[in-house]
mmCIF file of C-alpha atoms in Angstrom:
data_model
loop_
_atom_site.group_PDB
_atom_site.id
_atom_site.type_symbol
_atom_site.label_atom_id
_atom_site.label_comp_id
_atom_site.label_asym_id
_atom_site.label_seq_id
_atom_site.Cartn_x
_atom_site.Cartn_y
_atom_site.Cartn_z
ATOM 1 C CA MET A 1 -0.339 0.152 -0.019
ATOM 2 C CA LEU A 2 0.975 3.375 -0.693
ATOM 3 C CA ILE A 3 1.295 5.774 2.235
ATOM 4 C CA LEU A 4 1.875 9.396 1.238
ATOM 5 C CA TYR A 5 2.869 12.430 3.705
ATOM 6 C CA PHE A 6 2.318 16.106 2.704
ATOM 7 C CA ALA A 7 3.971 19.415 3.688
ATOM 8 C CA SER A 8 5.016 19.355 7.332
ATOM 9 C CA LEU A 9 4.041 15.788 7.983
ATOM 10 C CA ARG A 10 6.442 15.066 4.948
ATOM 11 C CA GLU A 11 9.276 16.731 6.433
ATOM 12 C CA ARG A 12 8.907 14.916 9.944
ATOM 13 C CA VAL A 13 8.497 11.866 8.630
ATOM 14 C CA GLY A 14 11.628 12.740 6.092
ATOM 15 C CA THR A 15 9.895 11.092 2.941
ATOM 16 C CA GLY A 16 6.780 12.066 0.872
ATOM 17 C CA GLU A 17 5.720 8.325 0.093
ATOM 18 C CA GLU A 18 6.455 4.769 1.087
ATOM 19 C CA THR A 19 5.143 1.411 0.191
ATOM 20 C CA LEU A 20 4.627 -0.547 3.092
ATOM 21 C CA ASP A 21 3.145 -4.136 3.281
ATOM 22 C CA VAL A 22 0.216 -3.214 5.875
ATOM 23 C CA PRO A 23 -0.334 -6.236 8.529
ATOM 24 C CA GLY A 24 -4.140 -7.604 7.939
ATOM 25 C CA ASP A 25 -5.040 -6.668 11.615
ATOM 26 C CA ILE A 26 -4.467 -3.147 10.776
ATOM 27 C CA VAL A 27 -8.378 -2.490 10.561
ATOM 28 C CA THR A 28 -9.056 1.632 10.723
ATOM 29 C CA ILE A 29 -6.796 4.825 9.459
ATOM 30 C CA ALA A 30 -6.488 5.126 13.391
ATOM 31 C CA ASP A 31 -4.802 1.624 13.382
ATOM 32 C CA LEU A 32 -2.561 2.422 10.509
ATOM 33 C CA ALA A 33 -1.537 5.849 12.028
ATOM 34 C CA ASN A 34 -0.471 3.710 15.490
ATOM 35 C CA TRP A 35 1.208 1.333 13.488
ATOM 36 C CA LEU A 36 3.494 3.857 11.472
ATOM 37 C CA SER A 37 4.027 5.645 14.612
ATOM 38 C CA THR A 38 6.350 2.575 15.383
ATOM 39 C CA ARG A 39 8.616 2.871 12.433
ATOM 40 C CA SER A 40 10.679 6.297 13.716
ATOM 41 C CA GLU A 41 11.116 8.996 15.734
ATOM 42 C CA GLY A 42 9.866 10.870 12.940
ATOM 43 C CA HIS A 43 6.500 8.911 11.983
ATOM 44 C CA ARG A 44 5.754 8.889 15.905
ATOM 45 C CA GLU A 45 6.146 13.017 15.871
ATOM 46 C CA ALA A 46 4.171 13.260 12.926
ATOM 47 C CA LEU A 47 1.573 11.285 13.691
ATOM 48 C CA ALA A 48 1.129 11.806 17.080
ATOM 49 C CA ASN A 49 -1.927 14.240 17.239
ATOM 50 C CA MET A 50 -4.424 12.643 15.256
ATOM 51 C CA ALA A 51 -7.078 15.620 15.864
ATOM 52 C CA SER A 52 -4.285 17.878 13.626
ATOM 53 C CA ILE A 53 -3.939 15.642 10.900
ATOM 54 C CA ARG A 54 -6.390 15.343 7.667
ATOM 55 C CA VAL A 55 -6.299 11.919 6.195
ATOM 56 C CA ALA A 56 -7.534 10.710 2.574
ATOM 57 C CA ARG A 57 -8.421 7.234 1.256
ATOM 58 C CA ASP A 58 -7.633 6.631 -2.551
ATOM 59 C CA GLN A 59 -7.718 10.703 -2.775
ATOM 60 C CA VAL A 60 -11.056 10.857 -1.008
ATOM 61 C CA HIS A 61 -11.174 12.854 2.511
ATOM 62 C CA VAL A 62 -12.002 10.079 4.994
ATOM 63 C CA GLU A 63 -12.052 10.130 9.061
ATOM 64 C CA PHE A 64 -9.871 8.104 11.221
ATOM 65 C CA ASP A 65 -12.165 5.271 11.542
ATOM 66 C CA ALA A 66 -12.316 4.442 8.161
ATOM 67 C CA PRO A 67 -11.263 0.994 6.709
ATOM 68 C CA VAL A 68 -7.862 0.522 5.401
ATOM 69 C CA GLN A 69 -7.815 -2.655 3.971
ATOM 70 C CA GLY A 70 -8.320 -2.741 0.012
ATOM 71 C CA ALA A 71 -6.861 0.944 -0.455
ATOM 72 C CA LEU A 72 -4.308 1.545 -2.710
ATOM 73 C CA GLU A 73 -2.958 4.813 -1.211
ATOM 74 C CA ILE A 74 -3.172 6.461 2.110
ATOM 75 C CA ALA A 75 -2.203 10.136 2.563
ATOM 76 C CA PHE A 76 -1.975 11.937 5.900
ATOM 77 C CA PHE A 77 -1.650 15.870 5.817
ATOM 78 C CA PRO A 78 -2.041 18.787 8.115
ATOM 79 C CA PRO A 79 -5.538 20.677 7.546
ATOM 80 C CA VAL A 80 -5.187 22.468 3.937
ATOM 81 C CA THR A 81 -4.124 26.298 3.464
ATOM 82 C CA GLY A 82 -4.643 26.871 -0.237
ATOM 83 C CA GLY A 83 -6.639 30.009 -1.684
ATOM 84 C CA MET B 1 -27.876 21.928 -18.632
ATOM 85 C CA ALA B 2 -25.389 22.409 -15.884
ATOM 86 C CA PRO B 3 -21.907 23.172 -17.469
ATOM 87 C CA THR B 4 -18.730 21.090 -17.307
ATOM 88 C CA PRO B 5 -16.262 22.861 -14.883
ATOM 89 C CA SER B 6 -12.885 23.432 -16.310
ATOM 90 C CA VAL B 7 -10.174 23.039 -13.634
ATOM 91 C CA SER B 8 -6.296 23.446 -13.903
ATOM 92 C CA VAL B 9 -4.029 22.937 -11.401
ATOM 93 C CA GLN B 10 -0.494 24.635 -12.915
ATOM 94 C CA ALA B 11 2.929 26.369 -12.188
ATOM 95 C CA GLU B 12 2.273 28.800 -14.744
ATOM 96 C CA ALA B 13 0.611 32.198 -14.062
ATOM 97 C CA PHE B 14 -2.921 32.976 -15.852
ATOM 98 C CA ASP B 15 -4.483 35.415 -17.654
ATOM 99 C CA THR B 16 -7.941 36.778 -15.831
ATOM 100 C CA GLY B 17 -9.103 38.489 -18.976
ATOM 101 C CA ALA B 18 -8.294 35.352 -21.405
ATOM 102 C CA GLU B 19 -10.306 32.917 -18.894
ATOM 103 C CA VAL B 20 -13.340 35.212 -18.687
ATOM 104 C CA ALA B 21 -13.404 35.729 -22.413
ATOM 105 C CA ALA B 22 -12.917 31.887 -23.183
ATOM 106 C CA LEU B 23 -15.971 31.192 -20.748
ATOM 107 C CA THR B 24 -18.302 33.480 -22.609
ATOM 108 C CA ALA B 25 -16.873 33.420 -26.166
ATOM 109 C CA GLY B 26 -19.960 32.997 -28.106
ATOM 110 C CA ARG B 27 -22.499 32.942 -25.770
ATOM 111 C CA THR B 28 -25.457 35.470 -25.526
ATOM 112 C CA ASP B 29 -27.723 33.999 -22.575
ATOM 113 C CA ILE B 30 -24.728 34.903 -19.982
ATOM 114 C CA GLY B 31 -25.682 37.737 -18.101
ATOM 115 C CA ALA B 32 -23.116 37.836 -15.591
ATOM 116 C CA VAL B 33 -19.423 36.892 -14.673
ATOM 117 C CA VAL B 34 -17.838 37.089 -11.671
ATOM 118 C CA SER B 35 -13.839 36.440 -11.462
ATOM 119 C CA PHE B 36 -11.916 36.522 -8.341
ATOM 120 C CA THR B 37 -8.145 35.997 -8.222
ATOM 121 C CA GLY B 38 -5.976 35.588 -5.217
ATOM 122 C CA LEU B 39 -2.485 37.134 -4.664
ATOM 123 C CA VAL B 40 0.367 36.447 -2.616
ATOM 124 C CA ARG B 41 0.337 39.402 0.049
ATOM 125 C CA ASP B 42 3.139 40.612 1.890
ATOM 126 C CA LEU B 43 1.498 42.195 5.404
ATOM 127 C CA THR B 44 4.588 42.369 6.994
ATOM 128 C CA GLY B 45 7.123 43.490 4.433
ATOM 129 C CA ASP B 46 9.583 40.807 4.794
ATOM 130 C CA LEU B 47 8.052 37.903 3.256
ATOM 131 C CA GLU B 48 10.308 36.517 0.154
ATOM 132 C CA ALA B 49 8.120 33.868 -1.159
ATOM 133 C CA MET B 50 5.376 31.564 -0.966
ATOM 134 C CA THR B 51 5.870 28.023 -2.044
ATOM 135 C CA LEU B 52 2.534 25.578 -2.534
ATOM 136 C CA GLU B 53 3.087 22.178 -2.271
ATOM 137 C CA HIS B 54 -0.323 20.084 -3.620
ATOM 138 C CA TYR B 55 -1.495 16.524 -3.773
ATOM 139 C CA PRO B 56 -1.277 15.575 -7.892
ATOM 140 C CA GLY B 57 -4.395 13.509 -8.381
ATOM 141 C CA MET B 58 -6.418 14.344 -5.741
ATOM 142 C CA THR B 59 -5.943 18.552 -5.996
ATOM 143 C CA GLU B 60 -7.525 17.931 -9.527
ATOM 144 C CA ARG B 61 -10.272 15.503 -8.110
ATOM 145 C CA GLU B 62 -11.211 17.916 -5.369
ATOM 146 C CA LEU B 63 -11.389 21.121 -7.397
ATOM 147 C CA THR B 64 -13.737 19.203 -9.694
ATOM 148 C CA ALA B 65 -15.687 18.161 -7.074
ATOM 149 C CA ILE B 66 -16.246 21.233 -5.490
ATOM 150 C CA ALA B 67 -17.034 23.149 -8.667
ATOM 151 C CA GLU B 68 -19.416 20.588 -9.595
ATOM 152 C CA ASP B 69 -21.229 20.971 -6.476
ATOM 153 C CA ALA B 70 -21.615 24.891 -7.030
ATOM 154 C CA CYS B 71 -23.199 23.722 -10.292
ATOM 155 C CA LYS B 72 -25.809 21.779 -8.290
ATOM 156 C CA ARG B 73 -26.378 24.715 -6.191
ATOM 157 C CA TRP B 74 -26.657 27.495 -8.484
ATOM 158 C CA PRO B 75 -27.680 27.781 -12.136
ATOM 159 C CA LEU B 76 -24.748 28.628 -13.659
ATOM 160 C CA ASP B 77 -23.218 28.602 -17.297
ATOM 161 C CA GLY B 78 -19.731 28.168 -16.592
ATOM 162 C CA VAL B 79 -17.109 27.666 -13.838
ATOM 163 C CA ARG B 80 -13.393 28.105 -14.255
ATOM 164 C CA VAL B 81 -10.804 27.219 -11.584
ATOM 165 C CA ILE B 82 -6.967 27.792 -11.670
ATOM 166 C CA HIS B 83 -5.004 27.279 -8.808
ATOM 167 C CA ARG B 84 -0.991 27.540 -8.636
ATOM 168 C CA TYR B 85 1.547 25.578 -7.190
ATOM 169 C CA GLY B 86 5.617 25.908 -6.789
ATOM 170 C CA ARG B 87 7.223 28.979 -5.628
ATOM 171 C CA LEU B 88 5.579 32.281 -6.048
ATOM 172 C CA THR B 89 6.382 35.927 -4.701
ATOM 173 C CA PRO B 90 4.641 38.810 -3.433
ATOM 174 C CA GLY B 91 1.844 40.170 -5.880
ATOM 175 C CA ASP B 92 2.198 36.701 -7.734
ATOM 176 C CA PRO B 93 -1.676 35.592 -8.702
ATOM 177 C CA ILE B 94 -2.223 32.414 -6.736
ATOM 178 C CA VAL B 95 -6.007 31.516 -7.505
ATOM 179 C CA LEU B 96 -8.333 32.147 -9.900
ATOM 180 C CA VAL B 97 -12.283 31.486 -9.469
ATOM 181 C CA VAL B 98 -14.824 32.052 -12.715
ATOM 182 C CA THR B 99 -18.372 31.685 -12.467
ATOM 183 C CA ALA B 100 -20.740 32.819 -15.193
ATOM 184 C CA SER B 101 -24.600 32.850 -14.951
ATOM 185 C CA ALA B 102 -27.626 34.439 -16.175
ATOM 186 C CA HIS B 103 -27.971 36.543 -12.997
ATOM 187 C CA ARG B 104 -25.354 37.979 -11.210
ATOM 188 C CA ARG B 105 -26.242 36.640 -7.462
ATOM 189 C CA ALA B 106 -25.663 33.119 -8.825
ATOM 190 C CA ALA B 107 -22.183 34.363 -9.639
ATOM 191 C CA PHE B 108 -20.919 36.012 -7.225
ATOM 192 C CA GLU B 109 -22.273 33.370 -4.733
ATOM 193 C CA ALA B 110 -20.977 30.590 -6.452
ATOM 194 C CA ALA B 111 -17.738 32.256 -6.765
ATOM 195 C CA ASP B 112 -17.514 33.103 -3.111
ATOM 196 C CA PHE B 113 -18.781 29.118 -2.378
ATOM 197 C CA LEU B 114 -16.340 27.828 -4.651
ATOM 198 C CA MET B 115 -13.388 30.081 -2.879
ATOM 199 C CA ASP B 116 -14.731 28.935 0.966
ATOM 200 C CA TYR B 117 -14.537 24.899 -0.120
ATOM 201 C CA LEU B 118 -11.287 25.403 -2.181
ATOM 202 C CA LYS B 119 -9.540 26.929 1.240
ATOM 203 C CA THR B 120 -10.828 23.845 3.253
ATOM 204 C CA ARG B 121 -11.031 21.037 1.082
ATOM 205 C CA ALA B 122 -8.643 21.399 -1.685
ATOM 206 C CA PRO B 123 -5.273 19.722 -0.711
ATOM 207 C CA PHE B 124 -2.798 22.704 -0.977
ATOM 208 C CA TRP B 125 -0.378 23.886 1.712
ATOM 209 C CA LYS B 126 1.513 27.252 1.754
ATOM 210 C CA LYS B 127 5.152 27.696 3.039
ATOM 211 C CA GLU B 128 6.063 31.104 3.682
ATOM 212 C CA SER B 129 9.929 32.282 3.369
ATOM 213 C CA ARG B 130 10.513 35.606 5.352
ATOM 214 C CA HIS B 131 13.993 37.416 4.589
ATOM 215 C CA GLY B 132 16.676 35.814 7.265
ATOM 216 C CA THR B 133 14.490 33.018 8.710
ATOM 217 C CA ALA B 134 13.873 29.323 7.638
ATOM 218 C CA GLY B 135 10.367 28.195 5.828
ATOM 219 C CA GLU B 136 7.255 28.151 8.044
ATOM 220 C CA TRP B 137 4.177 26.673 7.042
ATOM 221 C CA VAL B 138 0.806 28.633 7.306
ATOM 222 C CA GLU B 139 -1.647 27.133 9.770
ATOM 223 C CA ALA B 140 -5.038 26.759 8.719
ATOM 224 C CA LYS B 141 -7.473 29.192 10.046
ATOM 225 C CA ALA B 142 -10.631 28.566 11.800
ATOM 226 C CA LYS B 143 -12.077 31.314 10.181
ATOM 227 C CA ASP B 144 -11.939 29.401 6.676
ATOM 228 C CA ASP B 145 -13.897 26.677 8.167
ATOM 229 C CA ALA B 146 -16.430 28.862 9.693
ATOM 230 C CA ASP B 147 -16.856 30.750 6.083
ATOM 231 C CA ALA B 148 -17.067 27.166 4.540
ATOM 232 C CA ALA B 149 -19.709 25.949 7.169
ATOM 233 C CA ARG B 150 -21.809 29.186 6.480
ATOM 234 C CA TRP B 151 -22.890 27.252 2.963
ATOM 235 C CA GLU B 152 -23.856 23.900 5.166
ATOM 236 C CA LYS B 153 -27.249 25.911 6.207
ATOM 237 C CA GLY B 154 -29.143 25.714 3.276
ATOM 238 C CA GLU B 155 -28.547 29.122 1.791
ATOM 239 C CA LYS B 156 -30.218 29.206 -1.402
ATOM 240 C CA VAL B 157 -29.667 31.505 -4.288
ATOM 241 C CA GLN B 158 -33.128 33.788 -4.615
ATOM 242 C CA GLU B 159 -33.571 34.543 -8.160
#
Protein backbone atom coordinates (compact mmCIF):
# COMPACT_ATOMS: atom_id res chain seq x y z
CA MET A 1 0.00 0.00 0.00
CA LEU A 2 1.25 3.46 -0.87
CA ILE A 3 1.44 5.78 2.15
CA LEU A 4 1.80 9.50 1.38
CA TYR A 5 2.76 12.43 3.60
CA PHE A 6 2.44 16.09 2.70
CA ALA A 7 3.80 19.45 3.87
CA SER A 8 4.95 19.51 7.52
CA LEU A 9 4.17 15.79 7.95
CA ARG A 10 6.40 14.95 4.98
CA GLU A 11 9.22 16.95 6.55
CA ARG A 12 8.82 15.26 9.95
CA VAL A 13 8.64 11.74 8.51
CA GLY A 14 11.55 12.47 6.19
CA THR A 15 9.90 11.16 3.02
CA GLY A 16 6.82 11.96 0.95
CA GLU A 17 5.91 8.37 0.22
CA GLU A 18 6.59 4.80 1.18
CA THR A 19 5.19 1.51 -0.06
CA LEU A 20 4.45 -0.91 2.79
CA ASP A 21 2.89 -4.30 3.36
CA VAL A 22 0.21 -3.38 5.88
CA PRO A 23 -0.61 -6.28 8.26
CA GLY A 24 -4.10 -7.72 7.98
CA ASP A 25 -4.95 -6.86 11.60
CA ILE A 26 -4.75 -3.13 10.80
CA VAL A 27 -8.45 -2.28 10.46
CA THR A 28 -8.91 1.49 10.63
CA ILE A 29 -6.86 4.50 9.56
CA ALA A 30 -6.25 5.16 13.27
CA ASP A 31 -4.76 1.63 13.58
CA LEU A 32 -2.58 2.39 10.56
CA ALA A 33 -1.36 5.69 12.05
CA ASN A 34 -0.45 3.93 15.31
CA TRP A 35 1.37 1.19 13.41
CA LEU A 36 3.25 3.74 11.29
CA SER A 37 4.21 5.65 14.43
CA THR A 38 6.44 2.75 15.46
CA ARG A 39 8.56 3.07 12.31
CA SER A 40 10.66 6.03 13.43
CA GLU A 41 10.77 8.99 15.79
CA GLY A 42 9.82 11.20 12.82
CA HIS A 43 6.73 9.09 12.11
CA ARG A 44 5.76 9.20 15.77
CA GLU A 45 6.07 12.98 15.91
CA ALA A 46 4.23 13.48 12.62
CA LEU A 47 1.29 11.26 13.59
CA ALA A 48 1.13 11.93 17.35
CA ASN A 49 -1.80 14.34 17.31
CA MET A 50 -4.50 12.82 15.15
CA ALA A 51 -6.86 15.72 15.87
CA SER A 52 -4.56 17.98 13.89
CA ILE A 53 -4.13 15.64 10.93
CA ARG A 54 -6.32 15.08 7.88
CA VAL A 55 -6.42 11.84 5.93
CA ALA A 56 -7.47 10.74 2.46
CA ARG A 57 -8.15 7.17 1.31
CA ASP A 58 -7.61 6.77 -2.43
CA GLN A 59 -7.72 10.56 -2.79
CA VAL A 60 -11.02 11.04 -0.95
CA HIS A 61 -11.22 12.78 2.45
CA VAL A 62 -12.13 10.28 5.21
CA GLU A 63 -12.14 10.10 9.01
CA PHE A 64 -9.78 8.06 11.17
CA ASP A 65 -12.37 5.32 11.65
CA ALA A 66 -12.44 4.58 7.91
CA PRO A 67 -11.23 1.11 6.85
CA VAL A 68 -7.68 0.64 5.57
CA GLN A 69 -7.81 -2.74 3.80
CA GLY A 70 -8.49 -2.56 0.09
CA ALA A 71 -7.08 0.92 -0.30
CA LEU A 72 -4.39 1.63 -2.89
CA GLU A 73 -3.08 4.76 -1.22
CA ILE A 74 -3.56 6.49 2.12
CA ALA A 75 -2.39 10.08 2.54
CA PHE A 76 -1.75 11.98 5.78
CA PHE A 77 -1.51 15.77 5.78
CA PRO A 78 -2.10 18.91 7.86
CA PRO A 79 -5.27 21.00 7.43
CA VAL A 80 -5.13 22.60 3.98
CA THR A 81 -4.14 26.23 3.37
CA GLY A 82 -4.68 26.91 -0.32
CA GLY A 83 -6.47 29.81 -1.93
CA MET B 1 -27.95 21.92 -18.52
CA ALA B 2 -25.17 22.22 -15.93
CA PRO B 3 -21.84 23.23 -17.42
CA THR B 4 -18.75 21.05 -17.23
CA PRO B 5 -16.35 22.82 -14.87
CA SER B 6 -12.84 23.44 -16.14
CA VAL B 7 -10.13 22.97 -13.51
CA SER B 8 -6.36 23.45 -13.79
CA VAL B 9 -3.55 22.94 -11.29
CA GLN B 10 -0.42 24.49 -12.73
CA ALA B 11 2.86 26.21 -11.98
CA GLU B 12 2.38 28.79 -14.72
CA ALA B 13 0.72 32.18 -14.32
CA PHE B 14 -2.76 32.78 -15.78
CA ASP B 15 -4.45 35.58 -17.71
CA THR B 16 -7.75 36.48 -16.02
CA GLY B 17 -9.03 38.44 -19.02
CA ALA B 18 -8.34 35.58 -21.40
CA GLU B 19 -10.06 33.09 -19.07
CA VAL B 20 -13.18 35.27 -18.79
CA ALA B 21 -13.24 35.76 -22.56
CA ALA B 22 -12.93 32.01 -23.14
CA LEU B 23 -15.78 31.25 -20.74
CA THR B 24 -18.18 33.69 -22.43
CA ALA B 25 -17.09 33.34 -26.08
CA GLY B 26 -20.07 32.95 -28.41
CA ARG B 27 -22.59 33.05 -25.54
CA THR B 28 -25.52 35.44 -25.48
CA ASP B 29 -27.34 33.82 -22.54
CA ILE B 30 -24.76 34.79 -19.91
CA GLY B 31 -25.64 37.94 -18.02
CA ALA B 32 -23.04 37.92 -15.28
CA VAL B 33 -19.42 36.90 -14.89
CA VAL B 34 -17.67 37.07 -11.54
CA SER B 35 -13.93 36.51 -11.30
CA PHE B 36 -11.91 36.27 -8.10
CA THR B 37 -8.13 36.38 -8.15
CA GLY B 38 -6.09 35.54 -5.06
CA LEU B 39 -2.63 37.14 -4.84
CA VAL B 40 0.43 36.46 -2.72
CA ARG B 41 0.32 39.22 -0.14
CA ASP B 42 3.06 40.56 2.07
CA LEU B 43 1.52 42.17 5.14
CA THR B 44 4.75 42.44 7.11
CA GLY B 45 7.07 43.66 4.35
CA ASP B 46 9.56 40.82 4.65
CA LEU B 47 8.02 37.98 2.68
CA GLU B 48 10.54 36.56 0.27
CA ALA B 49 8.46 33.80 -1.30
CA MET B 50 5.50 31.52 -0.82
CA THR B 51 5.82 27.91 -1.90
CA LEU B 52 2.67 25.91 -2.54
CA GLU B 53 2.67 22.13 -2.25
CA HIS B 54 -0.25 20.05 -3.52
CA TYR B 55 -1.39 16.44 -3.85
CA PRO B 56 -1.20 15.61 -7.56
CA GLY B 57 -4.31 13.78 -8.65
CA MET B 58 -6.37 14.42 -5.54
CA THR B 59 -6.11 18.19 -5.98
CA GLU B 60 -7.68 18.07 -9.44
CA ARG B 61 -10.39 15.64 -8.29
CA GLU B 62 -11.24 17.74 -5.26
CA LEU B 63 -11.41 21.01 -7.21
CA THR B 64 -13.65 19.33 -9.79
CA ALA B 65 -15.93 17.95 -7.07
CA ILE B 66 -16.22 21.40 -5.47
CA ALA B 67 -17.01 23.00 -8.85
CA GLU B 68 -19.62 20.33 -9.62
CA ASP B 69 -21.19 20.96 -6.23
CA ALA B 70 -21.43 24.69 -7.09
CA CYS B 71 -23.13 23.79 -10.38
CA LYS B 72 -25.78 21.81 -8.46
CA ARG B 73 -26.44 24.68 -6.03
CA TRP B 74 -26.63 27.56 -8.51
CA PRO B 75 -27.82 27.95 -12.11
CA LEU B 76 -24.37 28.44 -13.62
CA ASP B 77 -23.37 28.56 -17.27
CA GLY B 78 -19.65 28.19 -16.76
CA VAL B 79 -17.03 27.58 -14.06
CA ARG B 80 -13.26 27.97 -14.40
CA VAL B 81 -10.85 27.30 -11.55
CA ILE B 82 -7.06 27.66 -11.75
CA HIS B 83 -4.77 27.08 -8.75
CA ARG B 84 -1.01 27.46 -8.96
CA TYR B 85 1.67 25.55 -7.10
CA GLY B 86 5.41 25.99 -6.69
CA ARG B 87 7.36 29.07 -5.70
CA LEU B 88 5.53 32.39 -5.91
CA THR B 89 6.54 35.87 -4.82
CA PRO B 90 4.54 38.81 -3.38
CA GLY B 91 2.08 40.19 -5.92
CA ASP B 92 1.90 36.95 -7.90
CA PRO B 93 -1.59 35.56 -8.62
CA ILE B 94 -2.20 32.20 -6.85
CA VAL B 95 -5.80 31.29 -7.58
CA LEU B 96 -8.51 32.19 -10.07
CA VAL B 97 -12.21 31.41 -9.82
CA VAL B 98 -14.53 32.50 -12.63
CA THR B 99 -18.28 31.87 -12.56
CA ALA B 100 -20.80 32.73 -15.28
CA SER B 101 -24.57 32.80 -14.97
CA ALA B 102 -27.65 34.46 -16.40
CA HIS B 103 -27.94 36.34 -13.08
CA ARG B 104 -25.37 38.13 -10.99
CA ARG B 105 -26.30 36.76 -7.57
CA ALA B 106 -25.74 33.18 -8.64
CA ALA B 107 -22.35 34.13 -10.08
CA PHE B 108 -21.32 36.09 -6.97
CA GLU B 109 -22.48 33.45 -4.50
CA ALA B 110 -21.02 30.54 -6.43
CA ALA B 111 -17.62 32.26 -6.62
CA ASP B 112 -17.72 32.95 -2.88
CA PHE B 113 -18.72 29.33 -2.19
CA LEU B 114 -15.97 27.99 -4.44
CA MET B 115 -13.30 29.98 -2.62
CA ASP B 116 -14.60 28.96 0.83
CA TYR B 117 -14.63 25.26 -0.11
CA LEU B 118 -11.35 25.42 -1.96
CA LYS B 119 -9.63 26.87 1.10
CA THR B 120 -10.91 24.11 3.38
CA ARG B 121 -10.95 21.03 1.11
CA ALA B 122 -8.47 21.36 -1.77
CA PRO B 123 -5.14 19.77 -0.76
CA PHE B 124 -2.76 22.72 -0.97
CA TRP B 125 -0.28 23.82 1.68
CA LYS B 126 1.53 27.15 1.80
CA LYS B 127 5.01 27.69 3.13
CA GLU B 128 6.21 31.24 3.70
CA SER B 129 9.89 32.15 3.47
CA ARG B 130 10.77 35.44 5.17
CA HIS B 131 14.05 37.26 4.75
CA GLY B 132 16.63 35.84 7.15
CA THR B 133 14.50 32.93 8.41
CA ALA B 134 13.74 29.33 7.51
CA GLY B 135 10.43 28.69 5.77
CA GLU B 136 7.32 28.21 7.91
CA TRP B 137 4.11 26.40 7.04
CA VAL B 138 1.01 28.56 7.12
CA GLU B 139 -1.48 27.26 9.70
CA ALA B 140 -5.07 26.61 8.72
CA LYS B 141 -7.48 29.22 10.10
CA ALA B 142 -10.65 28.42 12.04
CA LYS B 143 -12.19 31.39 10.20
CA ASP B 144 -11.88 29.49 6.91
CA ASP B 145 -13.80 26.53 8.38
CA ALA B 146 -16.47 28.92 9.68
CA ASP B 147 -16.72 30.56 6.26
CA ALA B 148 -17.20 27.19 4.57
CA ALA B 149 -19.77 26.10 7.21
CA ARG B 150 -22.04 29.00 6.19
CA TRP B 151 -23.00 27.06 3.07
CA GLU B 152 -24.14 24.03 5.09
CA LYS B 153 -27.11 25.89 6.51
CA GLY B 154 -29.08 25.42 3.32
CA GLU B 155 -28.59 28.95 2.07
CA LYS B 156 -30.03 29.09 -1.41
CA VAL B 157 -29.72 31.60 -4.18
CA GLN B 158 -32.79 33.81 -4.58
CA GLU B 159 -33.62 34.51 -8.20
